[in-house]
Short mmCIF file of C-alpha atoms in Angstrom, two decimals:
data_model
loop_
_atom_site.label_atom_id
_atom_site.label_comp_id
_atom_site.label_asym_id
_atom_site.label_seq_id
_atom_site.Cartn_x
_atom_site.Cartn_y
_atom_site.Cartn_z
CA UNK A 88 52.59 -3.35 -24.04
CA UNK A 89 52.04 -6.35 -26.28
CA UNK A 90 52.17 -8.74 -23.60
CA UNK A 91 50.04 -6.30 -21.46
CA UNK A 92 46.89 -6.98 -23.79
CA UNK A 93 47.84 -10.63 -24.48
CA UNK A 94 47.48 -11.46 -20.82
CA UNK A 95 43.65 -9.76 -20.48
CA UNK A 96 42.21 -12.12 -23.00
CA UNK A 97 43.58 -15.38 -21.62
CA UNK A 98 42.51 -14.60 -17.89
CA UNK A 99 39.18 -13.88 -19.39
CA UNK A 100 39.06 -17.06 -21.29
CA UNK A 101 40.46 -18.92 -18.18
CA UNK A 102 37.73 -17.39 -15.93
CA UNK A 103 35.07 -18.18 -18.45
CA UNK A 104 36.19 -22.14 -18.31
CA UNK A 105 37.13 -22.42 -14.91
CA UNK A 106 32.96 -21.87 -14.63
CA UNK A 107 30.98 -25.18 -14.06
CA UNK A 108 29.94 -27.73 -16.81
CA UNK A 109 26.00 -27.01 -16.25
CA UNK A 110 26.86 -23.16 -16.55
CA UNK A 111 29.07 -23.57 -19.72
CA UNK A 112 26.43 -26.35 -20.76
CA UNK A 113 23.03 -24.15 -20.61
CA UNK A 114 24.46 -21.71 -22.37
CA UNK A 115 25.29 -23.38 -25.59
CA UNK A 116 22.36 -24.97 -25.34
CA UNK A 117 21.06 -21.16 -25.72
CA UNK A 118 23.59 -19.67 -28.37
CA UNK A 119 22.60 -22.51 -30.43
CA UNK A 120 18.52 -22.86 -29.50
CA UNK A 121 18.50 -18.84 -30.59
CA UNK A 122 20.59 -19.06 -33.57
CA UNK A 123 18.01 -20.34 -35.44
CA UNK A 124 15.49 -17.54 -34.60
CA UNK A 125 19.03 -15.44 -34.67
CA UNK A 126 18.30 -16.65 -39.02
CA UNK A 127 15.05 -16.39 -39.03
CA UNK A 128 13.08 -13.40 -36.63
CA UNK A 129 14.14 -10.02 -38.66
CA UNK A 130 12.29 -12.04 -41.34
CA UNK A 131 9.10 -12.81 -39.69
CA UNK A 132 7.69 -9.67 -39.61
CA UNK A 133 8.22 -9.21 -43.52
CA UNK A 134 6.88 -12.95 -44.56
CA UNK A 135 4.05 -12.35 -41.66
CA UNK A 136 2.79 -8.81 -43.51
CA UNK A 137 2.80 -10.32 -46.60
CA UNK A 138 0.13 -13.16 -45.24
CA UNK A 139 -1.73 -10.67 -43.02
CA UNK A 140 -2.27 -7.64 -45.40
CA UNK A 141 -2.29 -5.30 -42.80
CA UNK A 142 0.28 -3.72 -40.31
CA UNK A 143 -2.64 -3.63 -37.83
CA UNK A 144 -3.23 -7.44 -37.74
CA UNK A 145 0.54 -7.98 -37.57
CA UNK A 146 0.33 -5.69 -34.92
CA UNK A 147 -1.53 -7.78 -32.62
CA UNK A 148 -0.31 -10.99 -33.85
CA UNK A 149 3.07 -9.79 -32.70
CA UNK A 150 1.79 -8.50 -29.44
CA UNK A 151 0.03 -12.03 -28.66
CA UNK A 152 3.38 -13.02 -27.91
CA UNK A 153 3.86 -10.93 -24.34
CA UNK A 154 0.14 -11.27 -23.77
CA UNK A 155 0.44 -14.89 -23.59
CA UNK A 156 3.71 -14.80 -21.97
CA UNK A 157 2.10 -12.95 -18.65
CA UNK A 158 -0.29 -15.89 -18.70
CA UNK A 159 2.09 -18.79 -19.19
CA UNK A 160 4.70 -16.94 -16.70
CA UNK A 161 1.79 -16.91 -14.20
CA UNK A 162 1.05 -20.57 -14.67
CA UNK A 163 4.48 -21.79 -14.67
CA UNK A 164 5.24 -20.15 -11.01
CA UNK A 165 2.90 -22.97 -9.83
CA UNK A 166 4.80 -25.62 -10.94
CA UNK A 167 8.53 -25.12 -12.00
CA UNK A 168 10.39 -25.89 -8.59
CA UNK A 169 8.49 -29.31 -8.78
CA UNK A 170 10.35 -30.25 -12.00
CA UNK A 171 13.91 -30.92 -12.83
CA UNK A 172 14.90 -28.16 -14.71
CA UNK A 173 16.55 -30.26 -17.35
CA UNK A 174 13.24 -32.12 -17.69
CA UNK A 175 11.89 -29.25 -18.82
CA UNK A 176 14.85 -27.63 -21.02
CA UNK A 177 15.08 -30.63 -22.69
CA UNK A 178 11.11 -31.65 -23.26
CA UNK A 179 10.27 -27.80 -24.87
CA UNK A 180 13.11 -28.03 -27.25
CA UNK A 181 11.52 -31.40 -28.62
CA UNK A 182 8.34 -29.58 -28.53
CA UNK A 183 10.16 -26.61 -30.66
CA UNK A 184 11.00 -29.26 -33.75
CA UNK A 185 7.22 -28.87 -35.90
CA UNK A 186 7.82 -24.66 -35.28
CA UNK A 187 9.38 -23.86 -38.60
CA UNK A 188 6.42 -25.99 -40.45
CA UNK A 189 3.96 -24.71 -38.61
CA UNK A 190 5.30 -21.09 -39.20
CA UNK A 191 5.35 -21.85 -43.12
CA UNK A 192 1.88 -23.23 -42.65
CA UNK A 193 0.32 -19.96 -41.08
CA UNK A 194 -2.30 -18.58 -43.63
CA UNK A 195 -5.37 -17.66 -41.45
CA UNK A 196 -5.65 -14.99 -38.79
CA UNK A 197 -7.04 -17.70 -36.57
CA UNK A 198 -4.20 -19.70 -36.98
CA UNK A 199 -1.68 -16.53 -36.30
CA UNK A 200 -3.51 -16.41 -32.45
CA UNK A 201 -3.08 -20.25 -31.99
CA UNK A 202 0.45 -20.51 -33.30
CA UNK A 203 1.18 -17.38 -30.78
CA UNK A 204 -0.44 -19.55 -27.87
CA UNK A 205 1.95 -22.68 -28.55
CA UNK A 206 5.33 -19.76 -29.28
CA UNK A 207 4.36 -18.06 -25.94
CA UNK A 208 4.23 -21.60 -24.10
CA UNK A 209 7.50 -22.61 -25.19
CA UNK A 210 9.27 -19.68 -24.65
CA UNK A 211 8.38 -18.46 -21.82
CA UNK A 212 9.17 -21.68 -19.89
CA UNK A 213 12.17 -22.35 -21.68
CA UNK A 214 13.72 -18.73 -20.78
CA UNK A 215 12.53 -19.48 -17.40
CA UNK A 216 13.79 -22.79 -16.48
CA UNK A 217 17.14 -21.76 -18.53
CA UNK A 218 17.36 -18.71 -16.01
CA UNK A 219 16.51 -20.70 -13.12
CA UNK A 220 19.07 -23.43 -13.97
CA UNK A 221 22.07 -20.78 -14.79
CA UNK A 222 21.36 -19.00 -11.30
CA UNK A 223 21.29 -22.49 -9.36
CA UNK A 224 24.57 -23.70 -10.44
CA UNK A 225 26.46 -20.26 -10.61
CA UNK A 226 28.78 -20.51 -7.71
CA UNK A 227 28.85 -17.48 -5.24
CA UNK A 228 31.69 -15.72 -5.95
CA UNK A 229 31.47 -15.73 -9.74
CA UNK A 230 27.53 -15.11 -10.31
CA UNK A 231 28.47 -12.20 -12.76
CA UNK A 232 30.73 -14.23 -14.70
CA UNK A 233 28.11 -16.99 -15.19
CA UNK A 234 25.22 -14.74 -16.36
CA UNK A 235 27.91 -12.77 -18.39
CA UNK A 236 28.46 -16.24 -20.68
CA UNK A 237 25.05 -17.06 -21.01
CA UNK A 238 24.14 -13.27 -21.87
CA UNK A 239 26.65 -13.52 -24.39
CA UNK A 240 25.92 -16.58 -25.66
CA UNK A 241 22.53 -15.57 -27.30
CA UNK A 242 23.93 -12.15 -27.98
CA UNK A 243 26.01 -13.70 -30.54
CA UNK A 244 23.01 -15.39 -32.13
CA UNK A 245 21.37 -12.37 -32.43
CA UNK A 246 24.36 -10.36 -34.45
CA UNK A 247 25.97 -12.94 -36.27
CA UNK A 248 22.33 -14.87 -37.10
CA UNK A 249 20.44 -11.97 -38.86
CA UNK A 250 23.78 -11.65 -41.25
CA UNK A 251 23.23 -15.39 -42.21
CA UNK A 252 19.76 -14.97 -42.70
CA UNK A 253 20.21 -11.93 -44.86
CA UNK A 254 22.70 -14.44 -47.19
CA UNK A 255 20.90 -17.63 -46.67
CA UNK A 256 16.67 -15.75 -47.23
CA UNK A 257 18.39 -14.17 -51.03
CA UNK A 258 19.19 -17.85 -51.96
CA UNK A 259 16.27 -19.67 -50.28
CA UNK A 260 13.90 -17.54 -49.56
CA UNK A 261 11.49 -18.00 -46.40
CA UNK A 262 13.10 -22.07 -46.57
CA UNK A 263 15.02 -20.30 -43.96
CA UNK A 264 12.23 -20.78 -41.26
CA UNK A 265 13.99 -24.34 -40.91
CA UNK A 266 16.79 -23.01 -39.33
CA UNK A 267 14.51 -22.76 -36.16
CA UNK A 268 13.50 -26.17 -35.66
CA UNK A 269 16.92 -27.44 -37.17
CA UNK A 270 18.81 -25.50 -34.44
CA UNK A 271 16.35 -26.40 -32.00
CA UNK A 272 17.06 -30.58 -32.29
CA UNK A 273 20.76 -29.56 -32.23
CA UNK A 274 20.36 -27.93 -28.78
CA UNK A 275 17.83 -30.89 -27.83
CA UNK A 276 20.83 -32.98 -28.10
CA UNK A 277 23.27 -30.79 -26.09
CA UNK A 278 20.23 -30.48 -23.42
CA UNK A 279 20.51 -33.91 -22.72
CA UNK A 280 23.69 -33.62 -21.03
CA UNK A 281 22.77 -31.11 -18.94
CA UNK A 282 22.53 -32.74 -15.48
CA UNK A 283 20.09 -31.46 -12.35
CA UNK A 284 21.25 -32.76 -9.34
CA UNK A 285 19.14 -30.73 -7.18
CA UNK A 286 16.53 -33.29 -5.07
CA UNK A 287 12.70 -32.03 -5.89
CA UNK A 288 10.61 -32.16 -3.17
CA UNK A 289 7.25 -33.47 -4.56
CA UNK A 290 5.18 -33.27 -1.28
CA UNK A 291 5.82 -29.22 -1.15
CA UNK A 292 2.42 -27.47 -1.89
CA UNK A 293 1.65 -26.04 -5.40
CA UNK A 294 2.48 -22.22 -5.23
CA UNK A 295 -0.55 -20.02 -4.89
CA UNK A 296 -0.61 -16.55 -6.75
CA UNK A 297 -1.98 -13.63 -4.96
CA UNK A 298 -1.69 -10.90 -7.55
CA UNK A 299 -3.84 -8.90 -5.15
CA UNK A 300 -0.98 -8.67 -2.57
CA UNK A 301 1.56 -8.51 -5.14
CA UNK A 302 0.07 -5.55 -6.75
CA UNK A 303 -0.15 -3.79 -3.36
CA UNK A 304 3.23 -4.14 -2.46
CA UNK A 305 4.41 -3.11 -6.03
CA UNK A 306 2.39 0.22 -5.57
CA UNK A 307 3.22 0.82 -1.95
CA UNK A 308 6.60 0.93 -3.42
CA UNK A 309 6.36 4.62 -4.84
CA UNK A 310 10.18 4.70 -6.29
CA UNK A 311 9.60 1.57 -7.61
CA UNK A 312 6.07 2.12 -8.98
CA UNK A 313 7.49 5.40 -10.22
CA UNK A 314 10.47 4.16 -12.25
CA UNK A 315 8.78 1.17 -13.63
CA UNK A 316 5.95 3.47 -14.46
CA UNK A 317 9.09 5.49 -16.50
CA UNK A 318 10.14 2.17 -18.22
CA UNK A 319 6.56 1.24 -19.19
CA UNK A 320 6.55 3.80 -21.91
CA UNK A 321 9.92 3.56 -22.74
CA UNK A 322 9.36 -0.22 -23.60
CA UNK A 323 6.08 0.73 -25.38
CA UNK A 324 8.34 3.06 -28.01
CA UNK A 325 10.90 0.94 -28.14
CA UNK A 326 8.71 -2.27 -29.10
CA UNK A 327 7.64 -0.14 -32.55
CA UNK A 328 10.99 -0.29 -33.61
CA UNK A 329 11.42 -4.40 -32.67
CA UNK A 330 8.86 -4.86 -34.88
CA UNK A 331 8.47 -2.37 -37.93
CA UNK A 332 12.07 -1.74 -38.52
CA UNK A 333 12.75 -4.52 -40.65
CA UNK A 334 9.51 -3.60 -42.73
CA UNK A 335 10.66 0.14 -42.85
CA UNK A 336 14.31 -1.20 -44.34
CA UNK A 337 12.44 -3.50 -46.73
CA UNK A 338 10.40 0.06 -47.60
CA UNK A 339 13.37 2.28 -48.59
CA UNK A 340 14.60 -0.26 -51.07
CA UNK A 341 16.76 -2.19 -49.07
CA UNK A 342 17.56 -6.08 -50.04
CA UNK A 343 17.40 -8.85 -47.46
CA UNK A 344 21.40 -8.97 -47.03
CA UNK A 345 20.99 -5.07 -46.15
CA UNK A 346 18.25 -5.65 -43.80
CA UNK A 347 20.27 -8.89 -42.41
CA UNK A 348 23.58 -6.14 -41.74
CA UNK A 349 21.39 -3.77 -40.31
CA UNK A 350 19.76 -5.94 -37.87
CA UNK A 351 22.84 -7.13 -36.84
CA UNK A 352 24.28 -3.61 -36.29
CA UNK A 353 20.77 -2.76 -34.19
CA UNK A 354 21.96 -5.47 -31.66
CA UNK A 355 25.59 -5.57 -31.49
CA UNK A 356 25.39 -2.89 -28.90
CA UNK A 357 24.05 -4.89 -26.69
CA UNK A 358 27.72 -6.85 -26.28
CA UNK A 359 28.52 -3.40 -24.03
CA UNK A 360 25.08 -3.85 -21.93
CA UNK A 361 27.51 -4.36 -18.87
CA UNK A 362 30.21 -2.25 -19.77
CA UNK A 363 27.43 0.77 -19.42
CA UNK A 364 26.44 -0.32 -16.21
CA UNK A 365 30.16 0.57 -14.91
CA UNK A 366 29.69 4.12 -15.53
CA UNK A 367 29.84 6.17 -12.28
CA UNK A 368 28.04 9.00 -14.01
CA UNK A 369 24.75 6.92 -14.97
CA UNK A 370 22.44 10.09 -15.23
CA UNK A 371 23.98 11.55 -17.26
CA UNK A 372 24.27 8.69 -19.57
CA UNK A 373 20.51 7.88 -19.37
CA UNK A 374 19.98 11.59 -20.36
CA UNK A 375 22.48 11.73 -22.81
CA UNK A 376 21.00 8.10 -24.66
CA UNK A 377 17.15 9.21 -24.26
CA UNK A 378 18.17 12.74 -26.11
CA UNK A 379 20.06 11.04 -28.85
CA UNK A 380 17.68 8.42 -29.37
CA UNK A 381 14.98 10.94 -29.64
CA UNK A 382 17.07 13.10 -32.27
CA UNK A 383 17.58 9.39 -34.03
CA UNK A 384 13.80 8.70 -34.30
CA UNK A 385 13.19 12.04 -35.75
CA UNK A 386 15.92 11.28 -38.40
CA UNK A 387 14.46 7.77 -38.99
CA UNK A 388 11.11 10.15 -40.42
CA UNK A 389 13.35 11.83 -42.58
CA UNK A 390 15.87 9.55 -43.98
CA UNK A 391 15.83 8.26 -47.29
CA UNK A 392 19.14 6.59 -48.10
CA UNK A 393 19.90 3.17 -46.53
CA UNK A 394 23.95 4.24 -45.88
CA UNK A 395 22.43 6.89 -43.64
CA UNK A 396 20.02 4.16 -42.26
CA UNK A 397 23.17 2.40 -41.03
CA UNK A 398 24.55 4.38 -39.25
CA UNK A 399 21.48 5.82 -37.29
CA UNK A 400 20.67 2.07 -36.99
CA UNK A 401 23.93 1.28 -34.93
CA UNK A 402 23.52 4.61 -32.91
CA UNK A 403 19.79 4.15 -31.97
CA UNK A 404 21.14 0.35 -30.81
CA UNK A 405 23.89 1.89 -28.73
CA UNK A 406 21.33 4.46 -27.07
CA UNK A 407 18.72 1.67 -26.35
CA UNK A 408 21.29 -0.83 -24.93
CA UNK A 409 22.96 2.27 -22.86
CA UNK A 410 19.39 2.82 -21.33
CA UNK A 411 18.57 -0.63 -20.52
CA UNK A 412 20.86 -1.86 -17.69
CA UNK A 413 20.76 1.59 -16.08
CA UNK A 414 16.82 1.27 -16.12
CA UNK A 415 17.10 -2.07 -14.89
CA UNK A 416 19.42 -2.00 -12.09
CA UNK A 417 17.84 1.24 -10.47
CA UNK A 418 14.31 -0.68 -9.98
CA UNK A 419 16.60 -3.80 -9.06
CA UNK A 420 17.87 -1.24 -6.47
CA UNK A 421 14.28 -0.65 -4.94
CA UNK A 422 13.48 -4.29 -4.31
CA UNK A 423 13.67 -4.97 -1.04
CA UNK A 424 15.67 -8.72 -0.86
CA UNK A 425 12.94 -10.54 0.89
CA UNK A 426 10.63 -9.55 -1.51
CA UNK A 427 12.64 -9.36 -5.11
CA UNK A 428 10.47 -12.70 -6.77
CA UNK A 429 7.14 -10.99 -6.13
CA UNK A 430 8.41 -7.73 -6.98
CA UNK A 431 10.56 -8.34 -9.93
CA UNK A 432 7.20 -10.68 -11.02
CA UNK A 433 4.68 -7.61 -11.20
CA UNK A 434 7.76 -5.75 -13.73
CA UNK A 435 8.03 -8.57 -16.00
CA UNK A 436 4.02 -8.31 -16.59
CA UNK A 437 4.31 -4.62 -16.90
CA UNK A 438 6.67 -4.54 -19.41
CA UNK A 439 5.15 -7.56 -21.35
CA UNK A 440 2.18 -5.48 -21.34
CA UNK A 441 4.05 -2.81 -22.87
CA UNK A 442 5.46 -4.95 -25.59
CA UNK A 443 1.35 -5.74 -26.12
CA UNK A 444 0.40 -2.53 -26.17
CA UNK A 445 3.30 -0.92 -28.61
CA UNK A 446 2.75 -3.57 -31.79
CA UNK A 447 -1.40 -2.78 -31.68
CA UNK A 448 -0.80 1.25 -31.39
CA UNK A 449 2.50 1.17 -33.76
CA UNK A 450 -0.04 -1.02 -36.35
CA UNK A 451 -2.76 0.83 -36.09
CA UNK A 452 -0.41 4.10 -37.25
CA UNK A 453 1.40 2.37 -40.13
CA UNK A 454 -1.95 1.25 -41.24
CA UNK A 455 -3.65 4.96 -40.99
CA UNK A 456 -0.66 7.01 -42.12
CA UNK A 457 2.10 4.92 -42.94
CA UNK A 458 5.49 3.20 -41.46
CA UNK A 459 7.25 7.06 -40.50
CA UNK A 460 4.94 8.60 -38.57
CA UNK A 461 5.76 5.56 -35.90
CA UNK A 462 8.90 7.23 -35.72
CA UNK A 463 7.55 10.56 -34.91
CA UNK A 464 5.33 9.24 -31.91
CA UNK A 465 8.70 7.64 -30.61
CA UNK A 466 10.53 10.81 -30.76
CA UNK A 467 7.85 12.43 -28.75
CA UNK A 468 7.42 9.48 -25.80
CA UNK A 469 11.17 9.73 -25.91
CA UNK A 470 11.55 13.31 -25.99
CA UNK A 471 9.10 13.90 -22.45
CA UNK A 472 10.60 10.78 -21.04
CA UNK A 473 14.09 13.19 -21.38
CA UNK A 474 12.16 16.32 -19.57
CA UNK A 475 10.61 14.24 -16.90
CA UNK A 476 13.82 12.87 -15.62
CA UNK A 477 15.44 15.96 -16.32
CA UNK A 478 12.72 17.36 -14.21
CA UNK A 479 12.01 14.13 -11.19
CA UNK A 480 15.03 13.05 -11.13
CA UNK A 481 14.30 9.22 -11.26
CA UNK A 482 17.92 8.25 -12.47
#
């Protein structure tokens, strides 16, 4: 039995390096780029309230960030396939090194909008190009295994970073913002290695956007326009709790190591993202997670005592991150293959437009009658969300 379990762990680990040197490469470029917003981004929220004053104008500070994103995403289709990949890795990682002063430097609304301009134009091209690069040099046969590494990669940021932050924030307070850019010129250096064989061809035409078309063909799609439709409002609830949840922990009484622990428990779920996606009986996982998380918001407007917080913290992670890949791969299903780029396009805007739309709305609540009553408004889009697939059928 003992040699049973030792033998799963070592194929794993041989499968993992057998993978190519750009694929191994990009991805701790990744775990460490994100471990310093891994420190830092359960905090940003709290320092960014305490500038801002109100939850409303944190509210659409934080959903500047999507909004711009759709822009920059549109913009960068033009021109990414005419640019070496680790060009472009490497050149907005150098451009990430002034974030963390800048950040500290933030004390004007007008400087919250630009500062959201610059953060949307890094990340969204970095994210791209990283994604772009991963898929390129994946081989064939072992495209899951390649995406699985980088997945986890910046998983681990995210549950082991907000732990640090939580120990590093009670001894240094915001200083911590450093971490960003610190991290940042660490994976600037590791970038550099990263090598893109792959001939550009510079006399190829700029890419021209027809949204028009692509809009058509999204809605001619009705079980596609349908089920992204479904995750449009599931994103929209689910973007209150990315961005008050911190604030609500720091509201109960909770100190920045507690908040740290139970940021990390909100995303340490996501590790079994793929391990949900193997279940044959997905609907009634999807039904089971949206009912539970529902029940969980509800208790989130009642709950009073952090230890209780914990544990509803962890579940509501595991429901979320049980939703997501099911969610995902059925509107993945509906794309036809010849047309998955311009299709799979149109979803990333909708959903960034959901993650605009739920900081303004979950804002203008906390401001009106306070941080709980977000809660209660997720409960309810989750709660008909439950009774319209129990009723359509989508998944």
């Amino acid at each position: 039995m003992n040699n049973h379990n030792t033998r799963k762990p070592v194929k794993f680990t041989k499968e993992m390096m057998s993978l190519p040197k750009n694929v191994k490469l990009i991805s701790l470029v990744m775990l460490v780029y994100y471990l310093g917003w891994g420190i830092s981004e359960t905090f940003t929220n709290i320092y960014f309230k305490e500038i801002l004053g109100s939850y409303t104008k944190l509210g659409i500070v934080a959903a500047l960030l999507p909004f711009f994103g759709i822009i920059w995403a549109l913009l960068a289709a033009t021109f990414i396939d005419k640019v070496k990949k680790n060009r472009i890795i490497s050149s907005i990682l150098l451009l990430y090194l002034p974030m963390s002063l800048i950040i500290l430097s933030l004390r004007r609304f007008s400087g919250f909008v630009a500062f959201r301009f610059y953060h949307a134009f890094l990340a969204t091209n970095l994210w791209l190009s990283s994604e772009t690069f991963l898929r390129k040099y994946s081989p064939k046969t072992k495209k899951a295994e390649s995406i699985g590494m980088f997945d986890s990669a910046f998983g681990i940021s995210l549950i082991v970073g907000p732990i640090l932050g939580g120990i590093l924030i009670t001894k240094y307070s915001y200083s911590i913002f450093y971490t960003i850019s610190f991290f940042a010129s660490i994976a600037f250096l590791v970038s550099l290695k990263l090598n893109d064989k792959i001939i550009i061809n510079k006399k190829q035409p700029v890419q021209k956007i027809n949204i028009k078309q692509e809009l058509k063909d999204f809605y001619s799609n009705k079980k596609l326009f349908k089920i992204v439709t479904f995750h449009f409002f599931l994103v929209i609830a689910s973007s209150f709790i990315a961005m008050l949840l911190p604030l609500f922990y720091k509201d109960i009484g909770a100190n920045f190591y507690q908040i740290g622990f139970m940021a990390s428990l909100f995303y340490f779920p996501q590790v079994f993202e793929s391990y949900f996606s193997t279940f044959n009986n997905k609907r009634k996982l999807f039904l089971s997670s949206l009912f539970l998380a529902s029940i969980l918001f509800i208790a989130l407007f009642f709950t009073k005592s952090i230890y209780l917080l914990l544990v509803i913290t962890f579940l509501l992670g595991l429901a979320l991150s049980a939703i997501s890949p099911i969610i995902q791969g059925k509107a993945a299903g509906y794309m036809p293959k010849k047309k998955v780029g311009e299709l799979y396009s149109v979803q990333f805007s909708v959903m960034h437009l959901a993650n605009t739309i739920g900081p303004v709305v979950a804002g203008i609540v906390a401001d009106g009658y306070g941080l709980r009553y977000i809660f209660i408004i997720a409960a309810v889009i989750f709660t008909i969300l439950f009774f319209v697939n129990l009723k359509k059928k989508l998944i």
